[in-house]
Amino acid sequence: MDYDLANKNDGQSATKAFPSYKKDYVGSKRYLQTVSDLKIAMTKITKVCAKASDDFNSINLEEVLTLFQKIGFNDSYYVYFAKKKNWIIVSDDSDFTNSNVPEVGLKILTY
């Protein structure tokens, strides 16, 4: 996300600040600051979240795949896992909007 933000311009130039993600952005001062900020945020977030094993070896793959076409495998798996654990999903991912995730018996908060 920060890579995309870093490459937005004011419309005056078509030149991107970081043309290549791996060659130009990764390792840059901006990248390193973003990583540092994310480490701090993740440390704070994990202090208030429940950590749990996903028990991937025992998933019901058919149930995971029910939303696969609309939101992709990973997001479909998150819905399955949260539903299994009776958790709430909090996300800014547009895949989790009502139009993409029909009523599945799970609370999803988006912004």
PDB file of C-alpha atoms in Angstrom:
ATOM      1  CA  MET A   1       0.000   0.000   0.000  1.00  0.00           C
ATOM      2  CA  ASP A   2       2.772   2.466   0.872  1.00  0.00           C
ATOM      3  CA  TYR A   3       4.505   1.646  -2.408  1.00  0.00           C
ATOM      4  CA  ASP A   4       1.378   2.741  -4.275  1.00  0.00           C
ATOM      5  CA  LEU A   5       1.061   5.867  -2.146  1.00  0.00           C
ATOM      6  CA  ALA A   6       4.721   6.718  -2.731  1.00  0.00           C
ATOM      7  CA  ASN A   7       4.187   6.481  -6.481  1.00  0.00           C
ATOM      8  CA  LYS A   8       1.147   8.749  -6.607  1.00  0.00           C
ATOM      9  CA  ASN A   9       2.066  12.070  -8.083  1.00  0.00           C
ATOM     10  CA  ASP A  10       0.429  15.455  -8.379  1.00  0.00           C
ATOM     11  CA  GLY A  11      -0.382  14.965 -12.048  1.00  0.00           C
ATOM     12  CA  GLN A  12       2.588  17.068 -13.108  1.00  0.00           C
ATOM     13  CA  SER A  13       4.827  14.141 -13.961  1.00  0.00           C
ATOM     14  CA  ALA A  14       4.394  10.583 -15.157  1.00  0.00           C
ATOM     15  CA  THR A  15       7.628   9.609 -13.410  1.00  0.00           C
ATOM     16  CA  LYS A  16       7.218   7.294 -10.443  1.00  0.00           C
ATOM     17  CA  ALA A  17       9.311   7.861  -7.327  1.00  0.00           C
ATOM     18  CA  PHE A  18       9.952   4.110  -7.150  1.00  0.00           C
ATOM     19  CA  PRO A  19       9.553   2.497 -10.612  1.00  0.00           C
ATOM     20  CA  SER A  20      10.423  -0.991  -9.371  1.00  0.00           C
ATOM     21  CA  TYR A  21       9.115  -2.373  -6.088  1.00  0.00           C
ATOM     22  CA  LYS A  22      12.097  -4.633  -5.433  1.00  0.00           C
ATOM     23  CA  LYS A  23      14.877  -2.614  -7.044  1.00  0.00           C
ATOM     24  CA  ASP A  24      13.870   0.895  -5.994  1.00  0.00           C
ATOM     25  CA  TYR A  25      11.396   0.781  -3.113  1.00  0.00           C
ATOM     26  CA  VAL A  26      12.599  -2.124  -0.949  1.00  0.00           C
ATOM     27  CA  GLY A  27      15.536  -0.858   1.081  1.00  0.00           C
ATOM     28  CA  SER A  28      14.755   2.825   0.455  1.00  0.00           C
ATOM     29  CA  LYS A  29      14.543   5.282   3.345  1.00  0.00           C
ATOM     30  CA  ARG A  30      10.754   5.415   2.940  1.00  0.00           C
ATOM     31  CA  TYR A  31      10.487   1.609   2.928  1.00  0.00           C
ATOM     32  CA  LEU A  32      12.626   1.279   6.062  1.00  0.00           C
ATOM     33  CA  GLN A  33      10.522   3.909   7.867  1.00  0.00           C
ATOM     34  CA  THR A  34       7.329   2.118   6.848  1.00  0.00           C
ATOM     35  CA  VAL A  35       8.714  -1.206   8.105  1.00  0.00           C
ATOM     36  CA  SER A  36       9.659   0.445  11.398  1.00  0.00           C
ATOM     37  CA  ASP A  37       6.171   1.948  11.748  1.00  0.00           C
ATOM     38  CA  LEU A  38       4.559  -1.412  10.947  1.00  0.00           C
ATOM     39  CA  LYS A  39       6.668  -3.209  13.544  1.00  0.00           C
ATOM     40  CA  ILE A  40       5.475  -0.773  16.207  1.00  0.00           C
ATOM     41  CA  ALA A  41       1.843  -1.106  15.095  1.00  0.00           C
ATOM     42  CA  MET A  42       1.999  -4.911  14.943  1.00  0.00           C
ATOM     43  CA  THR A  43       3.521  -5.076  18.421  1.00  0.00           C
ATOM     44  CA  LYS A  44       0.643  -2.981  19.772  1.00  0.00           C
ATOM     45  CA  ILE A  45      -2.011  -4.929  17.863  1.00  0.00           C
ATOM     46  CA  THR A  46      -0.762  -8.348  18.952  1.00  0.00           C
ATOM     47  CA  LYS A  47      -0.929  -7.271  22.599  1.00  0.00           C
ATOM     48  CA  VAL A  48      -4.718  -6.963  22.368  1.00  0.00           C
ATOM     49  CA  CYS A  49      -5.457  -9.862  19.995  1.00  0.00           C
ATOM     50  CA  ALA A  50      -5.949 -13.521  20.695  1.00  0.00           C
ATOM     51  CA  LYS A  51      -3.286 -15.683  19.090  1.00  0.00           C
ATOM     52  CA  ALA A  52      -4.451 -19.069  17.886  1.00  0.00           C
ATOM     53  CA  SER A  53      -3.402 -21.969  15.724  1.00  0.00           C
ATOM     54  CA  ASP A  54      -5.370 -22.227  12.508  1.00  0.00           C
ATOM     55  CA  ASP A  55      -5.433 -26.048  12.547  1.00  0.00           C
ATOM     56  CA  PHE A  56      -5.009 -26.014   8.776  1.00  0.00           C
ATOM     57  CA  ASN A  57      -4.741 -29.798   8.739  1.00  0.00           C
ATOM     58  CA  SER A  58      -8.388 -30.088   9.756  1.00  0.00           C
ATOM     59  CA  ILE A  59     -10.086 -27.400   7.635  1.00  0.00           C
ATOM     60  CA  ASN A  60     -13.202 -28.089   5.620  1.00  0.00           C
ATOM     61  CA  LEU A  61     -11.808 -27.126   2.219  1.00  0.00           C
ATOM     62  CA  GLU A  62     -15.225 -27.155   0.544  1.00  0.00           C
ATOM     63  CA  GLU A  63     -16.465 -24.550   3.020  1.00  0.00           C
ATOM     64  CA  VAL A  64     -13.352 -22.410   2.500  1.00  0.00           C
ATOM     65  CA  LEU A  65     -13.879 -22.542  -1.257  1.00  0.00           C
ATOM     66  CA  THR A  66     -17.480 -21.282  -1.111  1.00  0.00           C
ATOM     67  CA  LEU A  67     -16.365 -17.625  -1.273  1.00  0.00           C
ATOM     68  CA  PHE A  68     -13.181 -18.251  -3.249  1.00  0.00           C
ATOM     69  CA  GLN A  69     -14.576 -16.913  -6.548  1.00  0.00           C
ATOM     70  CA  LYS A  70     -15.685 -13.616  -4.994  1.00  0.00           C
ATOM     71  CA  ILE A  71     -12.884 -12.785  -2.569  1.00  0.00           C
ATOM     72  CA  GLY A  72      -9.958 -15.098  -3.270  1.00  0.00           C
ATOM     73  CA  PHE A  73      -8.580 -18.014  -1.305  1.00  0.00           C
ATOM     74  CA  ASN A  74      -6.817 -16.137   1.503  1.00  0.00           C
ATOM     75  CA  ASP A  75      -9.778 -13.913   2.350  1.00  0.00           C
ATOM     76  CA  SER A  76     -12.133 -16.871   2.075  1.00  0.00           C
ATOM     77  CA  TYR A  77      -9.898 -18.741   4.508  1.00  0.00           C
ATOM     78  CA  TYR A  78      -9.928 -15.775   6.922  1.00  0.00           C
ATOM     79  CA  VAL A  79     -13.735 -15.795   6.844  1.00  0.00           C
ATOM     80  CA  TYR A  80     -13.779 -19.554   7.479  1.00  0.00           C
ATOM     81  CA  PHE A  81     -11.247 -19.290  10.318  1.00  0.00           C
ATOM     82  CA  ALA A  82     -12.969 -16.326  11.994  1.00  0.00           C
ATOM     83  CA  LYS A  83     -16.327 -18.069  11.738  1.00  0.00           C
ATOM     84  CA  LYS A  84     -14.860 -21.242  13.244  1.00  0.00           C
ATOM     85  CA  LYS A  85     -13.381 -19.258  16.161  1.00  0.00           C
ATOM     86  CA  ASN A  86     -16.419 -16.938  16.520  1.00  0.00           C
ATOM     87  CA  TRP A  87     -14.233 -13.887  15.896  1.00  0.00           C
ATOM     88  CA  ILE A  88     -14.892 -10.499  14.325  1.00  0.00           C
ATOM     89  CA  ILE A  89     -12.982  -9.478  11.189  1.00  0.00           C
ATOM     90  CA  VAL A  90     -11.811  -5.849  11.124  1.00  0.00           C
ATOM     91  CA  SER A  91     -10.457  -4.806   7.739  1.00  0.00           C
ATOM     92  CA  ASP A  92     -10.203  -2.044   5.168  1.00  0.00           C
ATOM     93  CA  ASP A  93     -10.074  -4.670   2.412  1.00  0.00           C
ATOM     94  CA  SER A  94     -12.913  -4.031  -0.046  1.00  0.00           C
ATOM     95  CA  ASP A  95     -13.275  -7.798  -0.499  1.00  0.00           C
ATOM     96  CA  PHE A  96     -15.046  -7.855   2.862  1.00  0.00           C
ATOM     97  CA  THR A  97     -17.936  -5.593   1.816  1.00  0.00           C
ATOM     98  CA  ASN A  98     -21.509  -6.865   2.005  1.00  0.00           C
ATOM     99  CA  SER A  99     -21.698  -7.292  -1.752  1.00  0.00           C
ATOM    100  CA  ASN A 100     -18.716  -9.656  -1.777  1.00  0.00           C
ATOM    101  CA  VAL A 101     -19.352 -11.514   1.458  1.00  0.00           C
ATOM    102  CA  PRO A 102     -23.023 -12.389   1.763  1.00  0.00           C
ATOM    103  CA  GLU A 103     -24.497 -13.180   5.155  1.00  0.00           C
ATOM    104  CA  VAL A 104     -22.185 -15.865   6.500  1.00  0.00           C
ATOM    105  CA  GLY A 105     -23.010 -15.616  10.200  1.00  0.00           C
ATOM    106  CA  LEU A 106     -19.909 -13.571  10.938  1.00  0.00           C
ATOM    107  CA  LYS A 107     -19.434  -9.990  12.081  1.00  0.00           C
ATOM    108  CA  ILE A 108     -17.222  -8.054   9.663  1.00  0.00           C
ATOM    109  CA  LEU A 109     -16.271  -4.432  10.345  1.00  0.00           C
ATOM    110  CA  THR A 110     -14.907  -2.427   7.433  1.00  0.00           C
ATOM    111  CA  TYR A 111     -14.034   1.208   6.960  1.00  0.00           C
TER     112      TYR A 111
END
